[in-house]
Tab-separated table of C-alpha atoms in Angstrom:
chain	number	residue	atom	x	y	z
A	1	UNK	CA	56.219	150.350	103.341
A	2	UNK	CA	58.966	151.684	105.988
A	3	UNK	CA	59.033	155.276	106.385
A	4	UNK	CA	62.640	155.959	106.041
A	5	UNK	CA	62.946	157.368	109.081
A	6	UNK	CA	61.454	154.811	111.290
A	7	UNK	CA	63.583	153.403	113.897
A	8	UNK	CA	62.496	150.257	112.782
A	9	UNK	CA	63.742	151.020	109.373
A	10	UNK	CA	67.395	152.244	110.636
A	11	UNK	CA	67.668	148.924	112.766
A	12	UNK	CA	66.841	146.546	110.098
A	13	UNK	CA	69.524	148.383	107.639
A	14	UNK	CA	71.869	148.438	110.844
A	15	UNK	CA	71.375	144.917	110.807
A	16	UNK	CA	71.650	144.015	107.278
A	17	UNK	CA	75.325	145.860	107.519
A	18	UNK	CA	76.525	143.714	110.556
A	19	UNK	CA	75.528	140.602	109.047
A	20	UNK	CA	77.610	142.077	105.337
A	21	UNK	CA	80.336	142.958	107.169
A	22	UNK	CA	80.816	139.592	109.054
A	23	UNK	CA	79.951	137.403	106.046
A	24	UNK	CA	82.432	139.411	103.715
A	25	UNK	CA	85.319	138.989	106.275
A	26	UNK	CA	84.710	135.405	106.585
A	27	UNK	CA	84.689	135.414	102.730
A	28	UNK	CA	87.970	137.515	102.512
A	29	UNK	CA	89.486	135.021	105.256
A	30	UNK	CA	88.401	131.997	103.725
A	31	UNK	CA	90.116	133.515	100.027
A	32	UNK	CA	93.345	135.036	101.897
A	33	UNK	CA	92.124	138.024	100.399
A	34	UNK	CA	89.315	140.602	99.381
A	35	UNK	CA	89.178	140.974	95.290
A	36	UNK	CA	89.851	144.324	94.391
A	37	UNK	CA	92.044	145.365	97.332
A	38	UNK	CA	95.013	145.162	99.193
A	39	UNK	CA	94.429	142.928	102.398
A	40	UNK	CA	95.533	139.890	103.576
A	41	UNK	CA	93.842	137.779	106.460
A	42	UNK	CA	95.706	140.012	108.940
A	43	UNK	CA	94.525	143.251	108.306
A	44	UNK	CA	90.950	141.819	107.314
A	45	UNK	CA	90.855	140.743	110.781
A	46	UNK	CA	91.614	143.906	111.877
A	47	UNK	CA	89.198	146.135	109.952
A	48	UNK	CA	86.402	143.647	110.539
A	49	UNK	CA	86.800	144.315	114.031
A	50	UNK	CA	86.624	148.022	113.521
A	51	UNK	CA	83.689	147.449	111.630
A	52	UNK	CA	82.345	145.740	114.758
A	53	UNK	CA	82.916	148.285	116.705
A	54	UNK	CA	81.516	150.753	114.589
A	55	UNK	CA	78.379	149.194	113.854
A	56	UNK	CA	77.910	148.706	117.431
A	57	UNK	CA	78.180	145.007	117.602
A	58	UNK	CA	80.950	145.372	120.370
A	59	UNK	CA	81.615	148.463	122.357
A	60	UNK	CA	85.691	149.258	122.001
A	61	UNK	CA	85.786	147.913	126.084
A	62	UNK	CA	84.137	144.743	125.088
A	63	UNK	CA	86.509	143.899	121.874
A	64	UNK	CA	89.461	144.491	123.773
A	65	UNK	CA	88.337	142.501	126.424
A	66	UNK	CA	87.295	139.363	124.157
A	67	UNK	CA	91.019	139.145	122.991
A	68	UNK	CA	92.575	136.466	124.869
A	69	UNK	CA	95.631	137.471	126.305
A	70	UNK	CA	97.174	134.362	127.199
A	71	UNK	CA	96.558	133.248	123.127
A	72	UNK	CA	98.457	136.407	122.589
A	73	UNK	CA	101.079	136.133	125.138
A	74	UNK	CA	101.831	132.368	123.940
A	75	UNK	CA	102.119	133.471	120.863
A	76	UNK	CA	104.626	136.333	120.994
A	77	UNK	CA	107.184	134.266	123.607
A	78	UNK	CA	107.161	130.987	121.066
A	79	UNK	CA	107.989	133.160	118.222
A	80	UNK	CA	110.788	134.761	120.164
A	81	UNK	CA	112.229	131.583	121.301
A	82	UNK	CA	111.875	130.453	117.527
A	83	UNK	CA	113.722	133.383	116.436
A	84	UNK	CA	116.546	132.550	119.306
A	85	UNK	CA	116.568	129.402	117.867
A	86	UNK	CA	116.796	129.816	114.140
A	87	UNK	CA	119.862	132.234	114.848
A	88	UNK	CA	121.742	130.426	116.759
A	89	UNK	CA	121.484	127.876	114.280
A	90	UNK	CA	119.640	124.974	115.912
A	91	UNK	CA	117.104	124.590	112.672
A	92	UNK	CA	119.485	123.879	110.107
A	93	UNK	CA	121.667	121.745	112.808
A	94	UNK	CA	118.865	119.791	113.137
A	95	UNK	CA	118.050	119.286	109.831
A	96	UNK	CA	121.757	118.159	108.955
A	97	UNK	CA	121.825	115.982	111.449
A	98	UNK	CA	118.905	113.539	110.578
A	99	UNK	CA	119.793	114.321	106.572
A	100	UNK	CA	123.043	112.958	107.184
A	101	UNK	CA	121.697	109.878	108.360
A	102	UNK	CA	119.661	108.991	105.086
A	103	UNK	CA	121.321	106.607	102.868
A	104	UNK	CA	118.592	106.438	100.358
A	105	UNK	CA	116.064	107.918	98.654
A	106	UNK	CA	113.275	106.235	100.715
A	107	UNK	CA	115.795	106.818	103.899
A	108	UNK	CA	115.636	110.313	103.380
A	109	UNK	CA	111.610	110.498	103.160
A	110	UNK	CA	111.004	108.827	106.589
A	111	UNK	CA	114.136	111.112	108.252
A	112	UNK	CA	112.260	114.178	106.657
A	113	UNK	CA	108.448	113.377	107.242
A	114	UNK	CA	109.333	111.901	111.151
A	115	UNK	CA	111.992	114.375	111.401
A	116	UNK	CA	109.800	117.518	110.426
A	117	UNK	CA	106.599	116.048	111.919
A	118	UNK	CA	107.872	116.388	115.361
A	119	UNK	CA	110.027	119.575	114.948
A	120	UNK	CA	106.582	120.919	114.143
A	121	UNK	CA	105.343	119.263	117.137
A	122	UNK	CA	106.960	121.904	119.811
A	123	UNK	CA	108.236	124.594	117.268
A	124	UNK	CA	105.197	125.994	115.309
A	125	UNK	CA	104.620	123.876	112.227
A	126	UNK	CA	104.831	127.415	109.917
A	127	UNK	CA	107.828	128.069	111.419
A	128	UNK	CA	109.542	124.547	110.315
A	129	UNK	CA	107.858	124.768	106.858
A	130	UNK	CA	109.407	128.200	106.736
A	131	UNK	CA	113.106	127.187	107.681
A	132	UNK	CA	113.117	123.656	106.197
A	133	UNK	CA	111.724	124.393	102.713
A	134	UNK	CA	114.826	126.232	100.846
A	135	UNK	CA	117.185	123.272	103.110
A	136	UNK	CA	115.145	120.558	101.072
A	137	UNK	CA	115.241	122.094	97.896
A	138	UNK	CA	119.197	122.712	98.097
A	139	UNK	CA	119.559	119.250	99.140
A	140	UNK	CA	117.201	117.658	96.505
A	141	UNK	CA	118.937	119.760	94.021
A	142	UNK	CA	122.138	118.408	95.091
A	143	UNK	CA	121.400	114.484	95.387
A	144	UNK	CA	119.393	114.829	91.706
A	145	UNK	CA	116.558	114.218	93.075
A	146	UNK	CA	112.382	114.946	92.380
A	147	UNK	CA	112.035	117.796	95.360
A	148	UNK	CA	108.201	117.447	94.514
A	149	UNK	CA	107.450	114.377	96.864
A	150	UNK	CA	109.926	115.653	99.489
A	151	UNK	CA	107.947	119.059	99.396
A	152	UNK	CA	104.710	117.332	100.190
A	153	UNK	CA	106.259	115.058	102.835
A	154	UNK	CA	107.580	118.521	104.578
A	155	UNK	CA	104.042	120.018	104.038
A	156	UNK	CA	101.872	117.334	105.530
A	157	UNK	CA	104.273	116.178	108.217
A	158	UNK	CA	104.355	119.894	109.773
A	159	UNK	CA	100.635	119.710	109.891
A	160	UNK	CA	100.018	116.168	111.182
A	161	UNK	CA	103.163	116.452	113.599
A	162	UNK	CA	101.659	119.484	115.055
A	163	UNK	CA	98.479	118.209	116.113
A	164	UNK	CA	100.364	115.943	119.327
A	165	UNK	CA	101.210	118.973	121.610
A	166	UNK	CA	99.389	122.131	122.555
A	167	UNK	CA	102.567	123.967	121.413
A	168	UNK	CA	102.564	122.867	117.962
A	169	UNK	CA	100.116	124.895	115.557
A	170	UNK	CA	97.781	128.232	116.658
A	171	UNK	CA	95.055	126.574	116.712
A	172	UNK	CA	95.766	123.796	119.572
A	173	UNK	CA	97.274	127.209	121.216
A	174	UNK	CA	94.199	128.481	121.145
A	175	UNK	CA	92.252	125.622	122.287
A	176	UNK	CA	94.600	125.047	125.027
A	177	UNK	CA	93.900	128.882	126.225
A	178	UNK	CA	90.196	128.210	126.320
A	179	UNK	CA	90.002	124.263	127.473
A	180	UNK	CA	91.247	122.620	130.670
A	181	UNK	CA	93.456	120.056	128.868
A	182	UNK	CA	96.488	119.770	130.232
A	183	UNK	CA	100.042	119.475	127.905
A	184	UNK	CA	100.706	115.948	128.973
A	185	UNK	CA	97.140	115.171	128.722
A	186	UNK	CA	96.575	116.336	125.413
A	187	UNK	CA	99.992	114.933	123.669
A	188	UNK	CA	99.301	111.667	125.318
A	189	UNK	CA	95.819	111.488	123.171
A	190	UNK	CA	96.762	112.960	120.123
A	191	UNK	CA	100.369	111.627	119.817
A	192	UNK	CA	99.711	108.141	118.455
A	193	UNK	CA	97.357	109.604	116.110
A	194	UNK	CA	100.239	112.102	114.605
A	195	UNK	CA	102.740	109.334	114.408
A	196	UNK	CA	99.949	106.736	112.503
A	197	UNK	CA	99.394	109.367	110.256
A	198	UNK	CA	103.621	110.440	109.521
A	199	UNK	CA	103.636	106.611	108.243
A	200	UNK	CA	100.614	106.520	106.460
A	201	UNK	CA	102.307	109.341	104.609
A	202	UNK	CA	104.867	107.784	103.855
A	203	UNK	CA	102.967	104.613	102.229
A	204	UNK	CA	101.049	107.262	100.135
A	205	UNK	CA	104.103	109.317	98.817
A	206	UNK	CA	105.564	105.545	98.006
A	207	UNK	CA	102.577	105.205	96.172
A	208	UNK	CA	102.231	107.884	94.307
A	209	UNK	CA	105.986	108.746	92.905
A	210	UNK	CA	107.710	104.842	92.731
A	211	UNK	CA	111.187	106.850	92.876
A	212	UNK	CA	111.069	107.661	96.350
A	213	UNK	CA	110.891	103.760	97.164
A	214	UNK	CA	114.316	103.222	96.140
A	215	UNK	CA	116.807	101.825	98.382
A	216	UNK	CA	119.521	103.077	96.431
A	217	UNK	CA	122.511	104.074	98.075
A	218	UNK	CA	122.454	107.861	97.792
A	219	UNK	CA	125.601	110.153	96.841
A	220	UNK	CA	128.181	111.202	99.854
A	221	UNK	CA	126.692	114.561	100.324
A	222	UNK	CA	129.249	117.540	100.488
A	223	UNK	CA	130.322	118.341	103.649
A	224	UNK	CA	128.236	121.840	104.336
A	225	UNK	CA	129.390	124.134	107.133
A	226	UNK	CA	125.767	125.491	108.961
A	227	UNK	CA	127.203	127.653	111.036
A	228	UNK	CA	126.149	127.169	114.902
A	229	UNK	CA	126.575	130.266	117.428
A	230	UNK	CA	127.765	128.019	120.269
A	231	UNK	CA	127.190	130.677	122.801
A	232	UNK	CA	123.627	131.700	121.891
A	233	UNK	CA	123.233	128.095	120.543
A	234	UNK	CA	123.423	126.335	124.668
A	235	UNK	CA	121.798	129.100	126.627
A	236	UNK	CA	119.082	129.244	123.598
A	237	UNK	CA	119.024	125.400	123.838
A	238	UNK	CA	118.432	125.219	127.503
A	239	UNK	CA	116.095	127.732	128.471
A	240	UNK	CA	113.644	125.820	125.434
A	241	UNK	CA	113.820	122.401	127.196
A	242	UNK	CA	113.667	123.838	130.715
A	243	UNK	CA	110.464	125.485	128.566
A	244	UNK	CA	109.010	122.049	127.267
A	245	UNK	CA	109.610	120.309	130.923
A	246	UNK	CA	107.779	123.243	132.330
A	247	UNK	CA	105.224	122.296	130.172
A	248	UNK	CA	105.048	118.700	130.924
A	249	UNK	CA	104.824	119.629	134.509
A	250	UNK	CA	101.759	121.900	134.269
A	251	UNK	CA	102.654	125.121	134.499
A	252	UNK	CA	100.598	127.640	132.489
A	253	UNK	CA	101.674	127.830	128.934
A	254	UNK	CA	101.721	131.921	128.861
A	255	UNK	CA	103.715	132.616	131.608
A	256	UNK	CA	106.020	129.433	131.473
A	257	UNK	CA	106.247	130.830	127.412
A	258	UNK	CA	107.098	134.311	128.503
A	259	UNK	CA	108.970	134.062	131.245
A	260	UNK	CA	111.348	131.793	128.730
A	261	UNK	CA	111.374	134.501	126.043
A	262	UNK	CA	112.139	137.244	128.664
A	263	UNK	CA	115.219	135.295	129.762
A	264	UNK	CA	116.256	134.843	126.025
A	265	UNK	CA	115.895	139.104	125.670
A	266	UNK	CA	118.276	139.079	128.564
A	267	UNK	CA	121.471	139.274	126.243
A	268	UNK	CA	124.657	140.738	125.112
A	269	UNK	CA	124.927	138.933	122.194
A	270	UNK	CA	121.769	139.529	119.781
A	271	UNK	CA	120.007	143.067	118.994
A	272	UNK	CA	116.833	142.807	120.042
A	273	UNK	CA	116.100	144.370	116.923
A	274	UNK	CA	116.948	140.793	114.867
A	275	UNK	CA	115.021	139.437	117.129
A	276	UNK	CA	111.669	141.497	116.868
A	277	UNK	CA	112.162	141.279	113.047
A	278	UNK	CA	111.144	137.726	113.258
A	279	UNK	CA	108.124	138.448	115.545
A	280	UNK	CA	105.146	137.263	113.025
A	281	UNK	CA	103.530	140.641	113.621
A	282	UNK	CA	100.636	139.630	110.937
A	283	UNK	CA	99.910	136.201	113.249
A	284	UNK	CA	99.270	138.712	116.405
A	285	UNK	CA	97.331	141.109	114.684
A	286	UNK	CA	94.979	138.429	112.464
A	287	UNK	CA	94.822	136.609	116.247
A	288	UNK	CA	93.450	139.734	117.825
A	289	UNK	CA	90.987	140.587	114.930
A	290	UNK	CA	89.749	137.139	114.862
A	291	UNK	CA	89.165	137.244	118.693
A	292	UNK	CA	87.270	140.493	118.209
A	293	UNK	CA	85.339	138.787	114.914
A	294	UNK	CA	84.275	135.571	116.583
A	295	UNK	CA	82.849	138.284	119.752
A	296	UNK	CA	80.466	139.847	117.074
A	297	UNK	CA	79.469	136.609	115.618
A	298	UNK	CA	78.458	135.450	118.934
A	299	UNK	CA	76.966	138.809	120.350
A	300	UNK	CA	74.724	138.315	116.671
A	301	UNK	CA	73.857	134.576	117.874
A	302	UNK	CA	75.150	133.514	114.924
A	303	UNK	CA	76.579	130.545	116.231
A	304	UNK	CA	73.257	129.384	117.202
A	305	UNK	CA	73.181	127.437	113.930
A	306	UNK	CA	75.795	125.013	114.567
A	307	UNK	CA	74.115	124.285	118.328
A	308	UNK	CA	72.569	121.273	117.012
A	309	UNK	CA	75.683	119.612	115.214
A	310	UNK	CA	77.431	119.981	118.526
A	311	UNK	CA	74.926	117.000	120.499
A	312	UNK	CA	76.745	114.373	119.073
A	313	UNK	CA	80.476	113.975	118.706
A	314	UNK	CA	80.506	113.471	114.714
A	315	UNK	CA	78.536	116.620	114.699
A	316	UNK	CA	81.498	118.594	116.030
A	317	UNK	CA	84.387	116.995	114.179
A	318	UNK	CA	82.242	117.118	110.660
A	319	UNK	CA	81.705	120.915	111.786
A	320	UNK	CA	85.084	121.859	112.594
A	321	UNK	CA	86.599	120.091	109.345
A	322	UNK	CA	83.897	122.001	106.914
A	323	UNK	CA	84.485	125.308	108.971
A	324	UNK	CA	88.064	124.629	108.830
A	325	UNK	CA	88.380	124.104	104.852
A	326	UNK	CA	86.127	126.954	104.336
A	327	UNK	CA	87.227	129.399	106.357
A	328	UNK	CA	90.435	127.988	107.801
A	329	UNK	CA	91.422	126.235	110.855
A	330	UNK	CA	91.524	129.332	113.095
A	331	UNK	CA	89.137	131.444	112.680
A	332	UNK	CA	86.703	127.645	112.740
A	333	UNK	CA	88.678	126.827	116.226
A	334	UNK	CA	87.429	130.877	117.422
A	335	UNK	CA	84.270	130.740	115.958
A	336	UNK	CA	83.143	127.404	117.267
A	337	UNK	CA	85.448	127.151	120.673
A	338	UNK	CA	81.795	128.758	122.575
A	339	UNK	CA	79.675	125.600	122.151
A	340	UNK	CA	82.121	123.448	124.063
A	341	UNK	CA	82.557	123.288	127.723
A	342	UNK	CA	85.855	123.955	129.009
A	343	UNK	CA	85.669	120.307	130.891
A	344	UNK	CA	84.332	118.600	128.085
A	345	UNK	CA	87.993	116.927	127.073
A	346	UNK	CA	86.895	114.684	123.892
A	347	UNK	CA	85.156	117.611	122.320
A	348	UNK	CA	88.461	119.413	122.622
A	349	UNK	CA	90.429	116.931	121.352
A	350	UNK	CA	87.990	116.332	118.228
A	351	UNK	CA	88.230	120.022	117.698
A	352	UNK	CA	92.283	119.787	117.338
A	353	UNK	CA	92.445	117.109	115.840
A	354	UNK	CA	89.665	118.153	112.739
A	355	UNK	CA	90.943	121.363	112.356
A	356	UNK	CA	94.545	120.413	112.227
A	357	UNK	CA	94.476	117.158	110.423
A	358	UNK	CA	92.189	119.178	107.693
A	359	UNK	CA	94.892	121.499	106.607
A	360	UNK	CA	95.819	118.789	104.365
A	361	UNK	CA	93.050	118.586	102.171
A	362	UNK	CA	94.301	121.229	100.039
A	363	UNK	CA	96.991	123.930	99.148
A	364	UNK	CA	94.951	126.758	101.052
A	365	UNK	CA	93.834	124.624	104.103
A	366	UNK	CA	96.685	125.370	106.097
A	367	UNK	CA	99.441	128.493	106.087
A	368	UNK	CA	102.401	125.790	105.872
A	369	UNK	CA	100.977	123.984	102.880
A	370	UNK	CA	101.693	127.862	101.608
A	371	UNK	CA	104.797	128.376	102.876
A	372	UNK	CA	106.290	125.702	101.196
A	373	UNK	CA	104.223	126.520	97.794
A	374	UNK	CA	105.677	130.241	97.822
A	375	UNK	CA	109.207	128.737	98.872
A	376	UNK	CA	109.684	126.804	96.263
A	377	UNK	CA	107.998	128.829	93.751
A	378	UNK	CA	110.771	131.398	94.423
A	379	UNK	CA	113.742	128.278	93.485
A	380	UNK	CA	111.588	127.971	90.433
A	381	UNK	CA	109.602	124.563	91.378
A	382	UNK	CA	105.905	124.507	91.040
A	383	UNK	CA	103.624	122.587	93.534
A	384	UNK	CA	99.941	122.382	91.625
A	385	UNK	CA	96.661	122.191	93.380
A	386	UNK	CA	96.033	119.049	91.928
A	387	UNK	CA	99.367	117.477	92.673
A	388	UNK	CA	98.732	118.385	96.223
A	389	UNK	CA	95.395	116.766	96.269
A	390	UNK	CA	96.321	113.754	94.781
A	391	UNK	CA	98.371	113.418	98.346
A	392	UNK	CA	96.457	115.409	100.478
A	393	UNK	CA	92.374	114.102	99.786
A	394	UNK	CA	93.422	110.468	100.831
A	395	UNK	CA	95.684	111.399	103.686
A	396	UNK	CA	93.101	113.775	105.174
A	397	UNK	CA	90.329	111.067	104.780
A	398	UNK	CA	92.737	108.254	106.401
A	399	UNK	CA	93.712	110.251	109.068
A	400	UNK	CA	90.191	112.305	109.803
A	401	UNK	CA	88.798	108.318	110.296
A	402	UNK	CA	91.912	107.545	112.449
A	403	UNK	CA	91.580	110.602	114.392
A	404	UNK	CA	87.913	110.247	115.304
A	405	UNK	CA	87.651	106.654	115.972
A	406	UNK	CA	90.589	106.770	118.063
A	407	UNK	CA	89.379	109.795	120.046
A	408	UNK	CA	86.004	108.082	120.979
A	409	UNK	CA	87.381	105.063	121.981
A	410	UNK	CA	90.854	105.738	123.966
């Protein structure tokens, strides 16, 4: 029997309440919640690293230190040239530009799945599902159409558009902080694979609702005035592709990223209080909790258990998807990003890929598959968890086979 107070005793409980704390914040992130309470993944994150730090996993030095600033960094500039962009209009004049170019229904479901798909690709895929759901469902609405399989296009195509550039989702951010993959490296392997999988989409939506595979000559749509900030619209315009070029070219993506949001601050004709506004605060702060979280996991050699998944290449991209569907694509890109070399480019790419390409599985496997469920829940449209899977278990099977045969072999 332990005396109770043994040292041995004190560590083992000490022990047993690291190992609670980390497995109920993994729960809590893997529901979006804790039951009970108020918290959503963001401030999870956070108090799961306090709990780190006051169970002595991590010393307050050490968690500060395993937040990556350059994750952080990338972050915060691409959500400030976002914001720059949404207000000077360039979102919606994007959007009405390839609509207007649909002259069916079919028409319009390649425009929006292509057209989305590589938006997402250099924008943030949340933050196209975020401006482009309430434009579909006005423009459904208007043409009389079923929004439900142009909801599901938008959903998907953010997610599988994203995974051809570093830029496009948080967790290729990520992995582009912690590999040595360049941006014209990795979008050259993971590009064809994004644009295979917009068209397989397509055949599947076909499949599943016949109405979108009419080539019926849609209504003239009326004439809508978005209204586009000229000024703020060209400087915003060319500081972003000065932004992607510097990309292309190699610079580093956190400077090159903040050096182009510091030159969009640089105004006289936005508040910088608009722009802040649009910061996504909760992103930053579940980002520098998750950092601290996947620190403890490690310093608990946790992660020893997946070391012998991670021999073989189908070990890592079966990991990665599990992890990813579980516990979402982030916090599976954090927790597993120690086991791989920084050189060791395929493993990289079959983490992107997996974790990305997963979000589709279900409603909750990505945050823009949720996005575009609260969006339209608000315009008084539901999107089920079964309609979803009908779509998204064959397009994340199709594509997961795509992805990983075409990995090994290019």
């Amino acid at each position: 029997m332990y005396d109770i107070g043994s040292l041995e005793w004190r560590c083992d409980l000490l022990n047993l309440l690291r190992y609670l704390l980390l497995a109920i914040a993994y729960f809590g992130l893997a529901l979006g919640r804790i039951p009970g309470f108020r918290l959503n993944r963001a401030t999870i994150a956070l108090v799961a690293a306090a709990g780190a730090i006051a169970l002595s996993i991590l010393s307050l030095k050490e968690a500060w230190d395993a937040i990556d600033a350059n994750t952080i960094v990338f972050l915060l500039s691409m959500t400030i040239v976002n914001a720059h962009l949404g207000y000077s209009g360039f979102f919606h004049f994007a959007i009405a530009f390839l609509v207007r170019h649909a002259k069916s229904p079919f028409g319009l479901l390649v425009i929006l799945t292509f057209g989305s798909g590589i938006l997402s690709a250099f924008f943030l895929n949340d933050t196209i599902a975020l401006i482009c759901t309430p434009l579909i469902l006005q423009l459904t609405v208007s043409l009389n159409l079923n929004p439900i399989p142009y909801l599901l296009a938008l959903a998907a195509a953010t997610n599988i558009g994203s995974v051809a550039t570093l830029s496009g989702n948080p967790q290729n951010i990520l992995i582009g902080s912690f590999s040595q993959i360049s941006y014209i490296e990795f979008s050259r392997a993971l590009t064809p694979i994004a644009l295979i999988g917009l068209a397989i989409q397509i055949i599947l939506l076909c499949l599943l609702y016949p109405e979108v595979r009419s080539f019926k000559s849609l209504p003239p749509l009326s004439s809508q005035n978005h209204h586009i900030y000229r000024p703020l619209f060209y400087k915003t315009l060319t500081v972003t592709i000065l932004l992607l070029i510097a990309f292309i070219l190699g610079y580093p993506l956190g400077e090159s990223s903040l050096v182009a949001a510091a030159a969009l601050l640089v105004t006289r004709r936005l508040k910088p209080e608009r722009v802040l506004k649009q910061v996504d605060w909760n992103l930053l702060v579940m980002f520098s909790g998750l950092f601290v979280l996947a620190e403890a996991t490690q310093k608990l050699n946790i992660l020893q258990i997946f070391t012998p998944f991670f021999s073989h290449s189908s070990g890592i991209f079966s990991t990665v998807v599990l992890l990813s569907n579980l516990i979402s694509n982030v916090p599976a890109v954090l927790l597993l990003q120690p086991l791989i070399l920084p050189k060791n480019t395929q493993a990289w790419l079959l983490l992107a890929a997996g974790s990305t390409l997963a979000g589709n599985l279900t409603l909750f496997g990505s945050v823009a598959n949720l996005i575009v469920v609260e969006a339209a829940a608000k315009k008084g449209y539901t999107l089920t968890f079964f309609e979803h899977l009908r779509l998204g278990l064959p397009l994340t099977a199709i594509t997961l086979a795509i992805a990983y045969f075409f990995i090994l072999h290019s």
